[in-house]
Amino acid sequence: MSRIGKQHIILSDQIDVHIKDQVITIKGPKGSLSQNLSELVIVTLSNVESNKTLSVSIKEKSKKAQQIHGLSRTLINNMVIGVSNGFRKDLEIRGVGYRSQLDGNNLILNVGYSHPVVISPPKNISIQIENNTNIIVQGINKETVGLIAAKIRDVRPPEPYKGKGIRYKNETVKKKIGKAGK
């Protein structure tokens, strides 16, 4: 049995859950998310003393079902957190002359290339900029927030000699020693 899959997901009063066939839809103050679940898991909603909880269990005892058990519970939990609080990734740009700006919803990065790099986020992701060097990516879906943040970081990942580039906030970059001169 999965240790993560056995844990119950506690829901607040603001969150509505609808389960139909193997599709779960969760609505909250920030928006709505839905997910197709595997046929190997069963999701049950229970009301105990004014506390709504979701629990995930498996239909059959097989290796594949046990693998999907914890994954399904984590995906549902991320959906619940996303519609109630949302997710956020902070990035920072380091380097002389490196900067960013917003043009409508599009993010424009000037990071040492001969041309500016334009990144257009999906409709449910918001990008904010502070001081031209700090980028904040926010949204309700953890997967898309992480993908957009990784896409921004991949434009100019931090290099190991001077540390210039785009990095996550509080990310440590292991620096290498430069060439020894005579």
Coordinates of C-alpha atoms in Angstrom, one line a residue:
M1 CA 0.0 0.0 0.0
S2 CA 1.1 3.5 -0.7
R3 CA 1.8 5.6 2.4
I4 CA 0.8 8.8 0.6
G5 CA -2.3 7.2 -1.0
K6 CA -3.7 6.2 2.3
Q7 CA -3.8 9.7 3.7
H8 CA -7.1 11.6 3.5
I9 CA -7.5 15.0 1.8
I10 CA -9.3 17.4 4.0
L11 CA -11.5 19.9 2.1
S12 CA -12.6 23.4 3.3
D13 CA -16.1 24.7 3.1
Q14 CA -15.2 26.8 0.0
I15 CA -14.3 23.8 -2.1
D16 CA -16.9 21.8 -4.2
V17 CA -16.0 18.3 -5.5
H18 CA -17.9 16.5 -8.3
I19 CA -17.0 12.9 -9.2
K20 CA -18.5 11.5 -12.3
D21 CA -17.2 8.2 -13.8
Q22 CA -13.4 8.6 -13.5
V23 CA -13.4 12.4 -13.9
I24 CA -13.0 14.5 -10.7
T25 CA -13.8 18.3 -10.9
I26 CA -12.8 20.6 -8.0
K27 CA -14.1 24.1 -7.8
G28 CA -12.8 26.7 -5.4
P29 CA -12.3 30.5 -4.9
K30 CA -9.5 30.7 -7.5
G31 CA -11.1 28.6 -10.2
S32 CA -11.9 25.1 -11.3
L33 CA -9.7 22.1 -12.3
S34 CA -10.6 18.6 -13.5
Q35 CA -8.6 15.5 -13.9
N36 CA -9.2 12.1 -15.5
L37 CA -8.3 9.3 -13.1
S38 CA -7.2 5.8 -13.8
E39 CA -9.7 2.9 -13.7
L40 CA -7.6 1.3 -11.0
V41 CA -8.4 3.8 -8.3
I42 CA -11.7 4.7 -6.5
V43 CA -12.2 8.2 -5.1
T44 CA -14.8 8.6 -2.4
L45 CA -16.2 11.8 -0.8
S46 CA -17.3 11.6 2.9
N47 CA -18.8 14.1 5.3
V48 CA -17.9 13.4 8.9
E49 CA -19.0 16.0 11.5
S50 CA -19.0 18.9 9.0
N51 CA -15.6 17.9 7.7
K52 CA -15.5 16.9 4.0
T53 CA -12.7 14.5 3.1
L54 CA -11.6 12.7 0.0
S55 CA -10.0 9.3 0.1
V56 CA -8.4 7.3 -2.7
S57 CA -8.4 3.5 -2.7
I58 CA -7.4 0.9 -5.2
K59 CA -9.7 -1.6 -6.9
E60 CA -7.3 -4.5 -7.3
K61 CA -4.0 -5.3 -5.8
S62 CA -1.5 -5.1 -8.6
K63 CA 1.8 -3.3 -9.0
K64 CA 0.4 -0.8 -11.5
A65 CA -2.6 0.0 -9.1
Q66 CA -0.2 0.6 -6.2
Q67 CA 1.9 2.9 -8.4
I68 CA -1.1 4.9 -9.4
H69 CA -2.6 5.0 -5.9
G70 CA -0.1 7.6 -4.5
L71 CA 0.1 9.5 -7.7
S72 CA -3.7 10.0 -7.9
R73 CA -3.9 11.2 -4.3
T74 CA -1.1 13.7 -4.9
L75 CA -2.7 15.0 -8.1
I76 CA -6.0 15.5 -6.3
N77 CA -4.3 17.2 -3.4
N78 CA -2.5 19.6 -5.7
M79 CA -5.8 20.4 -7.4
V80 CA -7.3 21.2 -4.0
I81 CA -4.4 23.4 -3.0
G82 CA -4.4 25.1 -6.4
V83 CA -8.1 26.1 -6.3
S84 CA -7.9 27.4 -2.8
N85 CA -4.4 29.0 -2.5
G86 CA -2.7 28.8 -6.0
F87 CA 0.9 28.1 -6.8
R88 CA 3.8 30.4 -7.3
K89 CA 7.4 30.2 -8.6
D90 CA 9.9 33.0 -8.2
L91 CA 12.7 33.5 -10.6
E92 CA 15.5 36.0 -10.6
I93 CA 17.8 37.3 -13.4
R94 CA 21.4 37.9 -12.7
G95 CA 23.8 39.5 -15.2
V96 CA 24.9 42.9 -16.4
G97 CA 22.3 44.2 -18.9
Y98 CA 20.0 41.3 -18.3
R99 CA 16.4 42.4 -17.8
S100 CA 12.7 41.5 -18.4
Q101 CA 9.6 43.4 -19.2
L102 CA 5.9 42.7 -19.9
D103 CA 4.1 43.5 -23.1
G104 CA 0.5 42.8 -22.4
N105 CA 0.6 39.2 -21.2
N106 CA 3.8 38.3 -23.0
L107 CA 7.1 38.2 -21.2
I108 CA 10.1 39.8 -23.0
L109 CA 13.5 38.7 -21.9
N110 CA 16.7 40.5 -22.8
V111 CA 19.4 38.1 -21.6
G112 CA 22.5 38.6 -23.8
Y113 CA 21.2 37.3 -27.2
S114 CA 21.1 39.5 -30.3
H115 CA 17.3 39.5 -30.1
P116 CA 14.7 39.6 -27.3
V117 CA 13.1 36.3 -26.3
V118 CA 9.3 36.5 -26.1
I119 CA 7.4 34.0 -24.0
S120 CA 3.6 33.9 -24.1
P121 CA 2.0 32.1 -21.1
P122 CA -1.3 30.1 -21.3
K123 CA -4.5 31.9 -20.3
N124 CA -4.6 30.6 -16.7
I125 CA -1.0 31.6 -15.8
S126 CA -0.1 35.2 -14.7
I127 CA 3.4 36.6 -14.9
Q128 CA 4.5 39.6 -12.9
I129 CA 7.8 41.4 -12.8
E130 CA 9.5 43.3 -10.0
N131 CA 12.6 45.5 -10.5
N132 CA 13.1 44.2 -14.1
T133 CA 15.0 41.2 -12.6
N134 CA 12.5 39.3 -10.5
I135 CA 9.8 37.2 -12.3
I136 CA 6.8 35.7 -10.5
V137 CA 4.8 33.0 -12.2
Q138 CA 1.4 32.3 -10.6
G139 CA -1.5 30.0 -11.4
I140 CA -3.8 27.3 -10.0
N141 CA -2.3 24.3 -11.8
K142 CA 1.0 23.2 -10.3
E143 CA 2.1 21.4 -13.4
T144 CA 1.7 24.4 -15.8
V145 CA 3.2 26.9 -13.3
G146 CA 6.3 24.6 -13.1
L147 CA 6.5 24.1 -16.9
I148 CA 6.3 27.9 -17.6
A149 CA 8.9 28.6 -14.9
A150 CA 11.2 26.0 -16.4
K151 CA 10.7 27.3 -19.9
I152 CA 11.7 30.8 -18.7
R153 CA 14.7 29.4 -16.9
D154 CA 15.8 27.4 -20.0
V155 CA 16.2 30.6 -22.0
R156 CA 19.4 31.4 -20.1
P157 CA 20.2 28.9 -17.3
P158 CA 22.8 30.0 -14.8
E159 CA 26.4 29.4 -16.0
P160 CA 28.9 27.9 -13.5
Y161 CA 31.7 30.5 -13.8
K162 CA 30.1 33.8 -13.0
G163 CA 26.6 32.7 -12.1
K164 CA 24.9 34.8 -14.8
G165 CA 21.5 33.7 -16.1
I166 CA 18.0 33.0 -14.9
R167 CA 17.6 31.0 -11.7
Y168 CA 14.9 30.1 -9.2
K169 CA 14.8 32.2 -6.1
N170 CA 17.1 30.7 -3.4
E171 CA 18.6 28.3 -6.0
T172 CA 22.3 27.7 -5.3
V173 CA 24.6 27.4 -8.3
K174 CA 27.8 25.5 -7.7
K175 CA 30.5 27.7 -9.2
K176 CA 33.7 26.4 -10.9
I177 CA 37.1 27.8 -10.7
G178 CA 38.2 29.7 -13.7
K179 CA 41.3 29.1 -15.8
A180 CA 44.5 29.6 -13.8
G181 CA 46.6 32.3 -15.4
K182 CA 50.4 32.5 -15.3

